[in-house]
Coordinates of C-alpha atoms and ligand atoms in Angstrom, one line a residue:
X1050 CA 0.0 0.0 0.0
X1051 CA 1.6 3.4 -1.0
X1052 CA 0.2 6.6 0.6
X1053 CA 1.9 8.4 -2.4
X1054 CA 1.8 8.1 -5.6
X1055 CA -0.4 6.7 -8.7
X1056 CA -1.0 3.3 -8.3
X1057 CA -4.6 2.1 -7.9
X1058 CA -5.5 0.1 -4.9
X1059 CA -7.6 -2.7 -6.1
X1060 CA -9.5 -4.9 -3.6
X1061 CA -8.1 -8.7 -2.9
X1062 CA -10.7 -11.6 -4.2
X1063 CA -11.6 -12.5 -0.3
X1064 CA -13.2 -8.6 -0.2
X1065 CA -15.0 -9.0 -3.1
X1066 CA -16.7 -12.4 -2.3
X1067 CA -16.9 -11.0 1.3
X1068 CA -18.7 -7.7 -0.4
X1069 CA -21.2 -9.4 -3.4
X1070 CA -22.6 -12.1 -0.4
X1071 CA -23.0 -9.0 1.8
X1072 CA -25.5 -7.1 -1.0
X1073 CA -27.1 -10.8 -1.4
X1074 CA -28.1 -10.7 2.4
X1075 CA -29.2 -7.0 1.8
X1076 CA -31.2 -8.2 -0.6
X1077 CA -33.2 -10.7 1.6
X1078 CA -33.4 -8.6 4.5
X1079 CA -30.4 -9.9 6.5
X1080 CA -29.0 -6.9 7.5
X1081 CA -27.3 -8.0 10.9
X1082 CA -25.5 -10.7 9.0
X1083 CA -24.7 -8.1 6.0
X1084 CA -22.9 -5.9 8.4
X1085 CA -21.2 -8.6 10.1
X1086 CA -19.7 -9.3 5.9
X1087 CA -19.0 -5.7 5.7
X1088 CA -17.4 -5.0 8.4
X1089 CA -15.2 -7.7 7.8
X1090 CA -14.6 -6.2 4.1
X1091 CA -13.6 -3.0 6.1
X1092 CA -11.2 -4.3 7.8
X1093 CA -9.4 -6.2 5.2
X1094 CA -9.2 -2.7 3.1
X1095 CA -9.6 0.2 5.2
X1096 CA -8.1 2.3 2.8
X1097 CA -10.3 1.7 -0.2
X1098 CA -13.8 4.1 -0.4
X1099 CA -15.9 1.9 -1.4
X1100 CA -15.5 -0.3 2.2
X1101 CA -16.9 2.6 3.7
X1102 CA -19.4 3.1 1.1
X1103 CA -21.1 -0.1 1.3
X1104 CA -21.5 0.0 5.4
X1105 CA -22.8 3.4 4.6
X1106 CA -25.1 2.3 2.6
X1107 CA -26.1 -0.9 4.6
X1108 CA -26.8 1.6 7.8
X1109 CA -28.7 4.0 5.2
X1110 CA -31.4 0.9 4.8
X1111 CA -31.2 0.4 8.5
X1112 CA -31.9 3.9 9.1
X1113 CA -29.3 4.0 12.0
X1114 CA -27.9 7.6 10.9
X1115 CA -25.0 7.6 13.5
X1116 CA -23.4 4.9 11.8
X1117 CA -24.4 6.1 8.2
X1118 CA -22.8 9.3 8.7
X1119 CA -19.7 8.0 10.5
X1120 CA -19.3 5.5 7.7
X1121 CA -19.6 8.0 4.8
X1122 CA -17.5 10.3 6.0
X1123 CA -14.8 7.7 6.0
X1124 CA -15.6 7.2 2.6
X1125 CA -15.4 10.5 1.4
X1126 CA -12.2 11.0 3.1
X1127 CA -10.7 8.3 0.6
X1128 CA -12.0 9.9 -2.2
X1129 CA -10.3 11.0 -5.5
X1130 CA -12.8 13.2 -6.3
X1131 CA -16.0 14.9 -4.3
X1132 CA -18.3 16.4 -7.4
X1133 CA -20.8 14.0 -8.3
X1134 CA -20.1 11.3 -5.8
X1135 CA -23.1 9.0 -4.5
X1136 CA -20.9 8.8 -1.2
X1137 CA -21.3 13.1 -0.5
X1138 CA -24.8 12.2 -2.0
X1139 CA -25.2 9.6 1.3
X1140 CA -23.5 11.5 3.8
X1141 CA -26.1 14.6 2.9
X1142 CA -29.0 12.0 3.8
X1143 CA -27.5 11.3 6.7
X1144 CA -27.1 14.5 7.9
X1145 CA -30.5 15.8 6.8
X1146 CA -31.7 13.0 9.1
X1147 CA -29.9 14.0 11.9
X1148 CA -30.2 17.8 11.2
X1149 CA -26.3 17.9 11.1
X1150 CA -27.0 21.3 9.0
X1151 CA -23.1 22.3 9.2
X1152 CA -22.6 18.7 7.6
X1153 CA -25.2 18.3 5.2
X1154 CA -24.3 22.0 3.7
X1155 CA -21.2 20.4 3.5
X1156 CA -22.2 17.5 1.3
X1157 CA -24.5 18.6 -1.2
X1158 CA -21.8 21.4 -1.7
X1159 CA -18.9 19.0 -2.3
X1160 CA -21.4 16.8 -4.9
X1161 CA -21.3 20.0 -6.5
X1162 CA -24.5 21.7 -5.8
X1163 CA -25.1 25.6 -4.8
X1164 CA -26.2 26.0 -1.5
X1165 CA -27.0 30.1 -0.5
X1166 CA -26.6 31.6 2.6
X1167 CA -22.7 30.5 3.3
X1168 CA -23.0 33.1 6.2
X1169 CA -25.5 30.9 7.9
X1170 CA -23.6 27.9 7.5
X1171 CA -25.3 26.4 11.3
X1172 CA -29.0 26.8 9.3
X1173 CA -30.7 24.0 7.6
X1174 CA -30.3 24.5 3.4
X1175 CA -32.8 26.5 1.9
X1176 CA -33.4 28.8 -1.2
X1177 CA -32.1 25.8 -3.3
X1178 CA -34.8 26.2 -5.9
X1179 CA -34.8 22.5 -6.9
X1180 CA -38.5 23.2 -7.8
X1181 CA -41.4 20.8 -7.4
X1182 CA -41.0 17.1 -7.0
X1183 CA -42.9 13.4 -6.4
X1184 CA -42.2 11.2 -4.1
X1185 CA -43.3 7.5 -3.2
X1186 CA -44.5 7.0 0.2
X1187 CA -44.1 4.0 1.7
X1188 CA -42.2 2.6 -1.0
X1189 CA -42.2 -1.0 0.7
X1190 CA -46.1 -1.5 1.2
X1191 CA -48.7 0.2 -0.1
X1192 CA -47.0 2.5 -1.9
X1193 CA -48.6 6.0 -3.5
X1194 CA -46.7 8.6 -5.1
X1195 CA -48.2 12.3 -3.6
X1196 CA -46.5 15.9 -5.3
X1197 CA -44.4 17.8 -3.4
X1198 CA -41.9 20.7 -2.9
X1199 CA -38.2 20.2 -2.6
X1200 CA -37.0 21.9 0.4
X1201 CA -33.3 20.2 -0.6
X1202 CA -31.6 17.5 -1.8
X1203 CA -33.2 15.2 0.5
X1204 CA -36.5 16.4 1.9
X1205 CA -39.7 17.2 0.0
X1206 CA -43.0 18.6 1.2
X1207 CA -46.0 17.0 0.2
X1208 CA -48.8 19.0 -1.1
X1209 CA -50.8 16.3 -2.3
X1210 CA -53.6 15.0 0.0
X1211 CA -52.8 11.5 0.9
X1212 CA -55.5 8.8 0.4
X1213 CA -56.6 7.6 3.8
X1214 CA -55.2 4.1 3.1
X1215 CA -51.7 5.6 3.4
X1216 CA -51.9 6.8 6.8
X1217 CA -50.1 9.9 6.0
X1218 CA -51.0 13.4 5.8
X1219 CA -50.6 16.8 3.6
X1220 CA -47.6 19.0 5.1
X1221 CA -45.8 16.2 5.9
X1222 CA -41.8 16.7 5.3
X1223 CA -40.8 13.6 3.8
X1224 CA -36.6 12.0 3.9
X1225 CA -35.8 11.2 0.3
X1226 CA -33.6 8.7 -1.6
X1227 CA -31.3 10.5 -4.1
X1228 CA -32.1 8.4 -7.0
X1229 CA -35.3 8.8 -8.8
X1230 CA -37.6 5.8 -9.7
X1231 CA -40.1 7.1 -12.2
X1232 CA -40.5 10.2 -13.5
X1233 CA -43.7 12.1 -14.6
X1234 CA -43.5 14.4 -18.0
X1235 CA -46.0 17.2 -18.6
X1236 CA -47.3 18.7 -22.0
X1237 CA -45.8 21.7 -21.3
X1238 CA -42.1 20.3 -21.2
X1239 CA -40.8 19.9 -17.8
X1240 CA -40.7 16.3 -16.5
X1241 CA -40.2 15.9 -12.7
X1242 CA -38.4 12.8 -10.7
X1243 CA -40.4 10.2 -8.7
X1244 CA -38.0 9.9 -5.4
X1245 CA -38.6 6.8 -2.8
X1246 CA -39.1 7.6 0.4
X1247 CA -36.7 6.6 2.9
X1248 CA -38.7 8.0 6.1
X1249 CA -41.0 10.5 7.8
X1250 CA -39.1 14.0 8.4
X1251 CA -41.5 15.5 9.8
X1252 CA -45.0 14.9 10.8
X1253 CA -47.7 17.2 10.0
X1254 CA -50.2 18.5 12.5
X1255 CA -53.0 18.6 10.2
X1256 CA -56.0 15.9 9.6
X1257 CA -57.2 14.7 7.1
X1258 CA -61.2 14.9 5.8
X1259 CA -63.1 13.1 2.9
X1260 CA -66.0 14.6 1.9
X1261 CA -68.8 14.3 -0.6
X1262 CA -69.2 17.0 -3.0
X1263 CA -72.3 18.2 -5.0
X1264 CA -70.3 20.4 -7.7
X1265 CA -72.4 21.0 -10.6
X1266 CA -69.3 22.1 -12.7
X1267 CA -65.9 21.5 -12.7
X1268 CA -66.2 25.4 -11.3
X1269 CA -67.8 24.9 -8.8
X1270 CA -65.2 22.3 -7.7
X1271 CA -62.3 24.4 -8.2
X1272 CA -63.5 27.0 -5.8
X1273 CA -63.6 24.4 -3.1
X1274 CA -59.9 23.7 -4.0
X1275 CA -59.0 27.9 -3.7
X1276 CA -61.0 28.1 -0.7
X1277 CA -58.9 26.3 1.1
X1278 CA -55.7 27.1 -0.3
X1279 CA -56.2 31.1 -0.1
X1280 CA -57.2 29.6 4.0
X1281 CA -53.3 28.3 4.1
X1282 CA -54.7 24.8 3.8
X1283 CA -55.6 22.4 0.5
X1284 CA -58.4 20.6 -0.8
X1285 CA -58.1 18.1 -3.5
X1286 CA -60.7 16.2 -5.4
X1287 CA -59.9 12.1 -5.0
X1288 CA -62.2 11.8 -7.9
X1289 CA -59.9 12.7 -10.7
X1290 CA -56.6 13.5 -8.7
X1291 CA -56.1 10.2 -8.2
X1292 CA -55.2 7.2 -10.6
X1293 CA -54.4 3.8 -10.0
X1294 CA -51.1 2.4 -11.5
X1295 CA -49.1 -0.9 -11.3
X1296 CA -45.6 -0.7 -9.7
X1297 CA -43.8 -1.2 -13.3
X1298 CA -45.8 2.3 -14.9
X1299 CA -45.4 3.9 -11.2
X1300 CA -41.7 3.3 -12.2
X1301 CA -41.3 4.6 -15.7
X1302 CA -42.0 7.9 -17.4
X1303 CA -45.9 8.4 -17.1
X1304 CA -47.5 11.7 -18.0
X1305 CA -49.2 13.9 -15.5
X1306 CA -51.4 17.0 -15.9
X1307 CA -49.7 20.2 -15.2
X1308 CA -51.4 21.9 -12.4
X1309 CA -51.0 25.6 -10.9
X1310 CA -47.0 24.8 -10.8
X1311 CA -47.1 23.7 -7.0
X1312 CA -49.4 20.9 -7.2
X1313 CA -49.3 18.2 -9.9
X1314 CA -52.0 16.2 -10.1
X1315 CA -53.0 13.3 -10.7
X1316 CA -51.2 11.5 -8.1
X1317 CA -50.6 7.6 -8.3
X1318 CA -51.9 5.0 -6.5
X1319 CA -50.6 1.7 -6.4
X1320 CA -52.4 -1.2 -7.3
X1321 CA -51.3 -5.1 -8.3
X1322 CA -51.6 -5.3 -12.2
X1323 CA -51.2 -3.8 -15.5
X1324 CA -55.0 -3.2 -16.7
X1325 CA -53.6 -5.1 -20.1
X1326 CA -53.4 -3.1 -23.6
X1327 CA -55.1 -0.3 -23.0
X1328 CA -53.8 0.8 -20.2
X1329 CA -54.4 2.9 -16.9
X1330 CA -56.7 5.7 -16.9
X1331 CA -55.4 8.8 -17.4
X1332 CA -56.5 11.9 -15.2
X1333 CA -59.8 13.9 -16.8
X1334 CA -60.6 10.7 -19.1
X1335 CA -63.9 10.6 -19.5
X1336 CA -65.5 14.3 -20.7
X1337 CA -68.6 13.7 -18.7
X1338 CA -68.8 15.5 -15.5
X1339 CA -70.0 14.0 -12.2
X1340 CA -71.1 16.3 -9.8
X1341 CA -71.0 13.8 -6.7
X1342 CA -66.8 13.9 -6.2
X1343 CA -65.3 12.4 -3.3
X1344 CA -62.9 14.9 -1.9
X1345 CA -59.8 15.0 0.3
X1346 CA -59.3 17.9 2.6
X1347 CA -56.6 18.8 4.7
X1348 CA -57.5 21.5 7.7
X1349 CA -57.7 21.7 11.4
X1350 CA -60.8 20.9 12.9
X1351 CA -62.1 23.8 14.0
X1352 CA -62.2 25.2 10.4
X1353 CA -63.5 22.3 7.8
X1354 CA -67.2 23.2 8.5
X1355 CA -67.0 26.7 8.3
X1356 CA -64.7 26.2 4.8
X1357 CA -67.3 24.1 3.4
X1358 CA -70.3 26.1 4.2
X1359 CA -68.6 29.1 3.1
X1360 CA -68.1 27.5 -0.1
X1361 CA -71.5 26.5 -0.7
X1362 CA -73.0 29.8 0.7
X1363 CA -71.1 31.4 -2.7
X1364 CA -73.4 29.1 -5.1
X1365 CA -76.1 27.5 -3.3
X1366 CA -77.5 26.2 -6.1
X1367 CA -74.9 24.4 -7.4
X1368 CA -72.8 22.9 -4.3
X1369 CA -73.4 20.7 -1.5
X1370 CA -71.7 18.4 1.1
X1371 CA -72.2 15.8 2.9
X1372 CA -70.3 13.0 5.1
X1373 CA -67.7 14.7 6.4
X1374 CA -65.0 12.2 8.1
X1375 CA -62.0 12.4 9.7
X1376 CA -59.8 9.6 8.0
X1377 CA -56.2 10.8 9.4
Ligands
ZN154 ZN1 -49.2 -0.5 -15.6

């Protein structure tokens, strides 16, 4: 082993076998006995990255963020190069999940991303523009993909409503994978990545309602929506936000209606099977309108009723509501 010079450490054959059965055991779930491989691997080559990588990673499934970002720095610190490494990629996770802010400013900056405000360098990122996002919740179960804001590299916002099934709410701050499964193009150009979620950020304090609408137009339906946005909350209507895909389509490119910028809809739903050749339905299929909508709304308690009266007191002969539940 030379400290100086050019020559390229390659890994010995026992680290490599010790390494691929580790990422088999990932695969079924064996973590404990993964590690056990991988930190074997470490200590055979402490000096080569990718040891450090790989328990990175390994604690990255686990979720044990101590570990993850003790084990990525050591890989970073054997680096040849920072920009564009998956390893400053990891250690930003890491640190966004343990509000290391100092650190985490430190990774996305050495991947090569801009990250304002250097004076506040103790603050969490912000201002990173990275623009709207969608993100799979619950990637493992039941998964559904909900819209969202990017606060950074590894956190998004969700500003869909979340189907009841999901047990998750609008609001909610949401820890990210870096690498995108799916992605969702738009007429007007942009396409936007579908990110896996890795865990809840943050939770959000605000409960979830379904509702059903009387809308006699699509109008009528809309206001509902701007009613409770302009009140700082949302409203979204289940009946053609929401479509259901199987995981394959979830996973390519799929279009998706451009909404006011913020909010994308429709958002995905998962469901076992491809519906054979002619595919899943697409969001606003189907000219005919149908005033009864079932519709998700996301407010405190003490304001739903008034929100929905208000908005039929504005048209009262063309809205109406009814069943009113808390679902989450
Ligand atoms: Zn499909």
């Amino acid at each position: 082993m030379k400290i100086f010079g050019k020559v390229r450490h390659r890994p010995s054959a026992s680290w490599r076998q010790a390494t691929d059965r580790a990422f088999t055991l990932i695969g079924d779930g064996r973590y404990d006995d993964a590690g056990a491989l991988l930190t074997r691997a470490a200590d055979m080559e402490p000096w080569l990255s990718e040891s450090w990588f790989n328990l990175a990673l390994l604690h990255k499934f686990r979720h044990d963020w101590e570990q993850a970002r003790a084990a990525g720095l050591r890989a970073v610190a054997l680096l040849d190069r920072s920009p564009g490494a998956p390893d400053w990629w990891n250690v930003g996770i890491a640190a966004t999940a343990l509000q290391d802010w100092p650190l985490a400013r430190r990774a996305w900056q050495a991947y090569g991303l801009k990250v304002p405000g250097g004076g506040v360098a103790q603050s969490e990122p912000s201002g990173m523009a990275l623009g709207s996002a969608a993100v799979r919740l619950s990637p493992e179960g039941e998964a559904e993909v909900v819209w969202g804001r990017r606060l950074d590299p590894a956190r998004i916002e969700v500003l869909s409503i979340p189907l009841p099934s999901s047990g998750r709410r609008w609001g909610e701050v949401v820890l990210h994978d870096g690498v995108p499964h799916g992605e969702r193009t738009t007429a007007a150009g942009p396409s936007y990545p579908v990110f896996d979620e890795i865990e809840l950020w943050a939770p959000s304090p605000v409960p979830t309602w379904v509702v059903l609408l009387e809308a006699a137009t699509e109008a009528d339906r809309d206001a509902l929506e701007r009613l409770a946005a302009d009140a700082g909350f949302a409203a979204e209507d289940w009946s053609s936000s929401v479509r259901l895909l199987c995981r394959t389509c979830s996973e390519s490119s799929m279009p998706s209606d451009e909404g006011d910028g913020e909010h994308l809809d429709p958002h995905d739903h998962s469901e076992p099977g491809h519906p054979g050749p002619l595919g899943h339905r697409t969001a606003g299929s189907g000219s005919l309108w149908v005033p009864e909508r079932e519709c998700g709304i996301a407010a405190p308690a003490a304001l739903v009723r008034g929100l929905l009266d208000g908005w039929v007191a504005d048209s009262p002969d063309t809205r109406e509501w009814r069943d009113l539940e808390e679902v989450c």
